[in-house]
Amino acid sequence: MKWRRSQRKQNAKGVSVGLALGGGGVRGLAHAGVLSVFARERVPVTAIAGSSMGAIVGAAYALNPDFSKEHMLQRVLDLGLSAPVGLKEAQHDNESWFRRLRQFIEAEKVIIDAALGWGMFPEKLVAEFLDGLTLGKQLDEGRVRLAVVSIDLLSGDKVVFRSGPATFAVQASSALPGFLPPVRHGSRLLADGAFVDLVPVDVVREMDVDLVVAVDVDQEDVRVEVRNGLEAFLRAVELCARHHKQHHLQAADLVVRPDFGEPINPLDASKAELCVEAGVRAAEAALPELRSRLGGKASGPAGS
């Protein structure tokens, strides 16, 4: 990890840190691990911008005083989205007829739900889940400044929420078409922010911070299997977002990349705990460089 030469001047109160938390489905739970370590080590985080799962975790951290990696993990597990035991066992057997049948049924359900409605998961269930995480607060009521990124499906514009109901903004930012219903906002139809800004470094940079730390939960070096049309669609979306994010990451001062140790399907909630702990390890590995940068604030930027 290399520090980028910052153009910002030090402020009188010391260096402030802004976090850009990227999307990635269940892999985004690594953000909870990162935030827990940074809170424990008193990293001076003053701003967070998030897309998709990054928005969910960032809002929970900013607005919920009960936030912890354990709390975040339990809330996700309470949704009951993990694969059943029989399916988990079948996933280790590439020839399992049960596994193939289950994949076909689930893929068909997704296609039907997406074609005839707005997605697999009821809007009310999603809103209740997010309300529980954000306590029904406004975005500007948090312990840190918060920005949530979404995209308008009609115009293609990036929409950034900095105030207003947190549940509404986060629901818009995490509305993956076909799975979660898009959100109406006036003349806009809002959906997953990862489509337009996977790791919103530029948004954090506008939030008057000295150092921008990006947390990228993408798995660029992992070769994945594509076994059906649904997985092909999700993979194509992931690759598109990956190509767009590269120039954004170049504007970060530090990029933290959790190592999950194995390929993680963005929708596989059974890997939630593994993802959280990957975030813990990544944050702890980044601490020496982060401390060095914070400790050297009086002498200016620490190289390019």
Short mmCIF file of C-alpha atoms in Angstrom, two decimals:
data_model
loop_
_atom_site.label_atom_id
_atom_site.label_comp_id
_atom_site.label_asym_id
_atom_site.label_seq_id
_atom_site.Cartn_x
_atom_site.Cartn_y
_atom_site.Cartn_z
CA MET A 1 0.00 0.00 0.00
CA LYS A 2 1.42 3.38 -0.99
CA TRP A 3 0.54 6.81 0.21
CA ARG A 4 -0.41 9.31 -2.45
CA ARG A 5 1.06 12.79 -2.06
CA SER A 6 -1.74 14.84 -0.51
CA GLN A 7 -2.48 18.39 -1.63
CA ARG A 8 -4.36 19.20 1.59
CA LYS A 9 -2.92 21.36 4.34
CA GLN A 10 -2.93 20.19 7.95
CA ASN A 11 -5.64 21.77 10.06
CA ALA A 12 -5.21 23.14 13.55
CA LYS A 13 -6.91 20.16 15.17
CA GLY A 14 -4.72 17.55 13.47
CA VAL A 15 -5.31 15.19 10.60
CA SER A 16 -8.84 14.02 9.88
CA VAL A 17 -9.52 10.71 8.14
CA GLY A 18 -12.33 9.98 5.69
CA LEU A 19 -13.34 6.46 4.69
CA ALA A 20 -14.64 5.39 1.28
CA LEU A 21 -16.48 2.09 1.76
CA GLY A 22 -17.14 0.13 -1.40
CA GLY A 23 -19.91 -2.19 -2.49
CA GLY A 24 -19.57 -5.92 -2.88
CA GLY A 25 -22.53 -7.69 -1.34
CA VAL A 26 -21.65 -9.85 1.63
CA ARG A 27 -17.97 -9.05 1.12
CA GLY A 28 -18.87 -5.52 2.20
CA LEU A 29 -19.30 -6.82 5.73
CA ALA A 30 -15.52 -6.54 5.88
CA HIS A 31 -16.18 -2.83 6.45
CA ALA A 32 -17.59 -3.72 9.88
CA GLY A 33 -14.30 -5.36 10.76
CA VAL A 34 -12.31 -2.38 9.50
CA LEU A 35 -14.45 0.10 11.44
CA SER A 36 -14.22 -1.92 14.64
CA VAL A 37 -10.42 -1.89 14.49
CA PHE A 38 -10.23 1.81 13.63
CA ALA A 39 -12.60 2.63 16.50
CA ARG A 40 -10.56 0.51 18.92
CA GLU A 41 -7.35 2.22 17.82
CA ARG A 42 -8.92 5.69 17.92
CA VAL A 43 -8.23 6.47 14.28
CA PRO A 44 -9.66 10.00 13.82
CA VAL A 45 -12.38 9.14 11.31
CA THR A 46 -14.57 12.19 10.73
CA ALA A 47 -16.35 11.29 7.48
CA ILE A 48 -17.63 8.22 5.65
CA ALA A 49 -18.98 7.83 2.13
CA GLY A 50 -20.41 4.50 1.06
CA SER A 51 -22.00 2.70 -1.85
CA SER A 52 -24.27 -0.33 -1.51
CA MET A 53 -23.08 -2.51 1.40
CA GLY A 54 -20.54 0.19 2.19
CA ALA A 55 -23.45 2.59 2.69
CA ILE A 56 -25.27 0.11 4.94
CA VAL A 57 -22.27 -0.53 7.19
CA GLY A 58 -21.16 3.11 7.18
CA ALA A 59 -24.62 4.34 8.17
CA ALA A 60 -24.91 1.74 10.92
CA TYR A 61 -21.54 2.84 12.33
CA ALA A 62 -22.34 6.54 12.15
CA LEU A 63 -25.89 6.41 13.51
CA ASN A 64 -26.16 3.42 15.84
CA PRO A 65 -24.39 3.69 19.23
CA ASP A 66 -24.65 -0.10 19.59
CA PHE A 67 -22.57 -0.66 16.46
CA SER A 68 -19.98 -3.41 16.63
CA LYS A 69 -18.82 -6.03 14.17
CA GLU A 70 -20.70 -8.61 16.22
CA HIS A 71 -23.90 -6.54 16.14
CA MET A 72 -23.62 -6.02 12.40
CA LEU A 73 -22.99 -9.71 11.79
CA GLN A 74 -25.94 -10.78 13.93
CA ARG A 75 -28.34 -8.42 12.18
CA VAL A 76 -27.39 -9.88 8.81
CA LEU A 77 -27.69 -13.46 10.05
CA ASP A 78 -31.10 -12.64 11.54
CA LEU A 79 -32.35 -11.97 8.01
CA GLY A 80 -32.06 -15.72 7.41
CA LEU A 81 -30.40 -15.42 4.01
CA SER A 82 -27.73 -18.07 4.67
CA ALA A 83 -27.86 -21.23 2.64
CA PRO A 84 -29.40 -24.25 4.40
CA VAL A 85 -27.09 -26.95 5.72
CA GLY A 86 -27.99 -29.38 2.96
CA LEU A 87 -27.09 -26.86 0.29
CA LYS A 88 -23.82 -25.92 2.00
CA GLU A 89 -22.80 -29.57 1.95
CA ALA A 90 -23.87 -29.92 -1.65
CA GLN A 91 -21.71 -26.97 -2.67
CA HIS A 92 -18.62 -29.10 -2.06
CA ASP A 93 -19.82 -31.66 -4.61
CA ASN A 94 -19.69 -30.34 -8.15
CA GLU A 95 -21.70 -33.33 -9.40
CA SER A 96 -24.48 -33.06 -6.84
CA TRP A 97 -27.86 -33.21 -8.58
CA PHE A 98 -29.41 -31.46 -5.56
CA ARG A 99 -27.05 -28.53 -5.90
CA ARG A 100 -27.79 -28.15 -9.60
CA LEU A 101 -31.52 -28.44 -9.07
CA ARG A 102 -31.44 -25.85 -6.28
CA GLN A 103 -29.40 -23.46 -8.43
CA PHE A 104 -31.90 -23.81 -11.27
CA ILE A 105 -34.88 -23.20 -9.01
CA GLU A 106 -33.29 -20.16 -7.37
CA ALA A 107 -32.16 -18.69 -10.70
CA GLU A 108 -35.63 -19.19 -12.16
CA LYS A 109 -37.24 -17.50 -9.14
CA VAL A 110 -34.94 -14.50 -9.48
CA ILE A 111 -35.77 -14.14 -13.17
CA ILE A 112 -39.52 -14.42 -12.60
CA ASP A 113 -39.50 -12.02 -9.66
CA ALA A 114 -37.42 -9.52 -11.60
CA ALA A 115 -39.58 -9.77 -14.70
CA LEU A 116 -42.97 -9.54 -12.98
CA GLY A 117 -42.02 -7.35 -10.03
CA TRP A 118 -39.08 -5.41 -8.63
CA GLY A 119 -37.05 -8.15 -7.01
CA MET A 120 -36.76 -11.08 -4.63
CA PHE A 121 -36.86 -9.24 -1.32
CA PRO A 122 -39.96 -7.32 -0.16
CA GLU A 123 -39.48 -3.58 0.20
CA LYS A 124 -40.99 -3.65 3.70
CA LEU A 125 -38.51 -6.27 4.90
CA VAL A 126 -35.58 -4.27 3.56
CA ALA A 127 -36.83 -1.04 5.16
CA GLU A 128 -37.34 -2.73 8.53
CA PHE A 129 -33.83 -4.17 8.43
CA LEU A 130 -32.28 -0.78 7.63
CA ASP A 131 -34.43 1.01 10.21
CA GLY A 132 -33.06 -1.37 12.83
CA LEU A 133 -29.51 -0.50 11.83
CA THR A 134 -29.93 3.27 11.56
CA LEU A 135 -32.54 3.70 14.32
CA GLY A 136 -34.67 5.75 11.94
CA LYS A 137 -32.26 8.69 12.17
CA GLN A 138 -31.34 11.39 9.69
CA LEU A 139 -28.05 11.12 7.83
CA ASP A 140 -26.69 14.26 9.48
CA GLU A 141 -27.33 12.99 13.03
CA GLY A 142 -24.31 10.70 13.12
CA ARG A 143 -21.08 10.70 15.09
CA VAL A 144 -19.28 11.36 11.78
CA ARG A 145 -20.33 13.08 8.58
CA LEU A 146 -22.01 10.66 6.24
CA ALA A 147 -22.61 10.52 2.49
CA VAL A 148 -24.53 7.79 0.67
CA VAL A 149 -24.19 7.19 -3.08
CA SER A 150 -26.92 6.00 -5.44
CA ILE A 151 -27.65 6.11 -9.16
CA ASP A 152 -30.71 7.39 -11.00
CA LEU A 153 -31.68 4.59 -13.39
CA LEU A 154 -33.57 7.04 -15.61
CA SER A 155 -30.93 9.72 -16.17
CA GLY A 156 -27.78 7.80 -15.23
CA ASP A 157 -26.80 10.57 -12.79
CA LYS A 158 -24.92 9.91 -9.57
CA VAL A 159 -27.03 10.96 -6.57
CA VAL A 160 -25.30 11.67 -3.27
CA PHE A 161 -27.36 11.95 -0.06
CA ARG A 162 -25.87 13.93 2.83
CA SER A 163 -29.07 14.69 4.72
CA GLY A 164 -32.58 13.31 5.04
CA PRO A 165 -33.82 9.93 6.32
CA ALA A 166 -30.95 7.45 6.52
CA THR A 167 -33.13 4.42 5.81
CA PHE A 168 -34.37 5.95 2.56
CA ALA A 169 -30.89 6.89 1.35
CA VAL A 170 -29.29 3.57 2.25
CA GLN A 171 -32.17 1.63 0.74
CA ALA A 172 -31.62 3.50 -2.52
CA SER A 173 -27.87 2.94 -2.41
CA SER A 174 -28.22 -0.82 -1.93
CA ALA A 175 -31.10 -1.50 -4.34
CA LEU A 176 -29.52 -4.10 -6.63
CA PRO A 177 -31.91 -4.50 -9.59
CA GLY A 178 -33.57 -7.90 -9.66
CA PHE A 179 -32.97 -8.45 -5.96
CA LEU A 180 -33.98 -5.29 -4.11
CA PRO A 181 -36.60 -2.85 -5.39
CA PRO A 182 -35.41 0.56 -6.66
CA VAL A 183 -36.54 3.61 -4.75
CA ARG A 184 -38.68 6.43 -6.15
CA HIS A 185 -37.46 9.92 -5.31
CA GLY A 186 -39.44 12.61 -7.12
CA SER A 187 -38.76 12.07 -10.81
CA ARG A 188 -35.84 9.75 -10.07
CA LEU A 189 -35.69 5.97 -9.82
CA LEU A 190 -32.74 5.20 -7.56
CA ALA A 191 -30.68 2.02 -7.42
CA ASP A 192 -27.39 0.55 -6.21
CA GLY A 193 -24.66 3.17 -5.95
CA ALA A 194 -21.98 0.66 -6.90
CA PHE A 195 -23.06 0.97 -10.54
CA VAL A 196 -21.83 4.55 -10.71
CA ASP A 197 -19.20 4.77 -7.95
CA LEU A 198 -18.10 1.43 -6.48
CA VAL A 199 -15.65 2.96 -3.97
CA PRO A 200 -16.65 6.65 -3.59
CA VAL A 201 -13.24 8.19 -2.98
CA ASP A 202 -14.18 11.38 -4.80
CA VAL A 203 -17.18 11.90 -2.53
CA VAL A 204 -15.02 11.58 0.60
CA ARG A 205 -12.43 13.91 -0.87
CA GLU A 206 -15.14 16.60 -1.03
CA MET A 207 -15.94 16.18 2.69
CA ASP A 208 -13.06 18.32 3.99
CA VAL A 209 -10.77 15.56 5.26
CA ASP A 210 -6.98 15.36 5.14
CA LEU A 211 -6.53 11.66 4.44
CA VAL A 212 -8.79 9.40 2.41
CA VAL A 213 -8.71 5.68 3.17
CA ALA A 214 -10.53 3.49 0.64
CA VAL A 215 -11.72 0.01 1.56
CA ASP A 216 -12.00 -2.09 -1.58
CA VAL A 217 -13.66 -5.49 -1.06
CA ASP A 218 -13.35 -6.57 -4.68
CA GLN A 219 -11.59 -9.87 -5.43
CA GLU A 220 -9.62 -8.95 -8.53
CA ASP A 221 -7.15 -11.84 -8.33
CA VAL A 222 -9.73 -14.57 -7.75
CA ARG A 223 -10.95 -16.63 -10.67
CA VAL A 224 -14.65 -17.33 -10.26
CA GLU A 225 -16.96 -19.90 -11.82
CA VAL A 226 -19.86 -18.74 -13.97
CA ARG A 227 -22.40 -21.55 -14.19
CA ASN A 228 -25.66 -19.93 -15.29
CA GLY A 229 -27.22 -16.81 -16.71
CA LEU A 230 -27.80 -15.21 -13.33
CA GLU A 231 -24.17 -15.62 -12.28
CA ALA A 232 -23.07 -14.34 -15.69
CA PHE A 233 -25.17 -11.20 -15.20
CA LEU A 234 -23.79 -10.54 -11.71
CA ARG A 235 -20.24 -11.16 -12.90
CA ALA A 236 -20.64 -8.75 -15.80
CA VAL A 237 -21.93 -6.05 -13.45
CA GLU A 238 -19.01 -6.66 -11.09
CA LEU A 239 -16.45 -6.39 -13.89
CA CYS A 240 -18.01 -3.20 -15.22
CA ALA A 241 -17.87 -1.57 -11.79
CA ARG A 242 -14.28 -2.77 -11.34
CA HIS A 243 -13.06 -1.03 -14.47
CA HIS A 244 -14.74 2.22 -13.46
CA LYS A 245 -13.33 2.23 -9.94
CA GLN A 246 -9.65 2.21 -10.87
CA HIS A 247 -9.21 5.94 -11.42
CA HIS A 248 -11.14 6.66 -8.21
CA LEU A 249 -8.78 4.52 -6.14
CA GLN A 250 -5.80 6.45 -7.48
CA ALA A 251 -7.13 9.51 -5.62
CA ALA A 252 -7.09 7.70 -2.26
CA ASP A 253 -4.21 8.13 0.18
CA LEU A 254 -4.42 4.52 1.31
CA VAL A 255 -6.30 1.53 -0.09
CA VAL A 256 -7.18 -1.33 2.26
CA ARG A 257 -7.97 -4.62 0.51
CA PRO A 258 -9.26 -7.47 2.68
CA ASP A 259 -8.03 -10.95 1.78
CA PHE A 260 -10.97 -13.35 2.08
CA GLY A 261 -8.89 -16.47 1.47
CA GLU A 262 -11.41 -17.95 -0.96
CA PRO A 263 -13.86 -16.82 -3.64
CA ILE A 264 -16.91 -15.19 -2.03
CA ASN A 265 -20.21 -14.97 -3.88
CA PRO A 266 -21.61 -11.49 -3.16
CA LEU A 267 -24.97 -13.04 -2.24
CA ASP A 268 -23.68 -15.86 -0.01
CA ALA A 269 -24.60 -14.70 3.50
CA SER A 270 -23.23 -17.94 4.95
CA LYS A 271 -19.77 -16.30 4.51
CA ALA A 272 -20.69 -13.24 6.56
CA GLU A 273 -18.47 -13.99 9.56
CA LEU A 274 -15.51 -14.82 7.32
CA CYS A 275 -15.92 -11.45 5.60
CA VAL A 276 -16.06 -9.50 8.86
CA GLU A 277 -12.88 -11.15 10.12
CA ALA A 278 -11.13 -10.48 6.80
CA GLY A 279 -11.85 -6.80 7.42
CA VAL A 280 -10.36 -7.02 10.90
CA ARG A 281 -7.14 -8.54 9.56
CA ALA A 282 -6.86 -6.00 6.75
CA ALA A 283 -7.34 -3.05 9.09
CA GLU A 284 -4.79 -4.36 11.56
CA ALA A 285 -2.28 -4.88 8.74
CA ALA A 286 -2.82 -1.29 7.61
CA LEU A 287 -2.36 0.23 11.08
CA PRO A 288 1.46 0.66 11.02
CA GLU A 289 1.34 2.68 7.82
CA LEU A 290 -1.71 4.61 8.97
CA ARG A 291 -0.09 5.43 12.33
CA SER A 292 3.07 6.54 10.57
CA ARG A 293 1.09 8.90 8.39
CA LEU A 294 -0.91 10.28 11.29
CA GLY A 295 2.19 10.61 13.46
CA GLY A 296 4.03 12.51 10.74
CA LYS A 297 1.29 15.05 10.20
CA ALA A 298 3.43 17.92 11.45
CA SER A 299 6.06 17.26 8.78
CA GLY A 300 3.61 17.10 5.88
CA PRO A 301 2.91 14.40 3.30
CA ALA A 302 4.87 11.16 3.49
CA GLY A 303 5.87 10.66 -0.11
CA SER A 304 4.10 9.72 -3.29
#
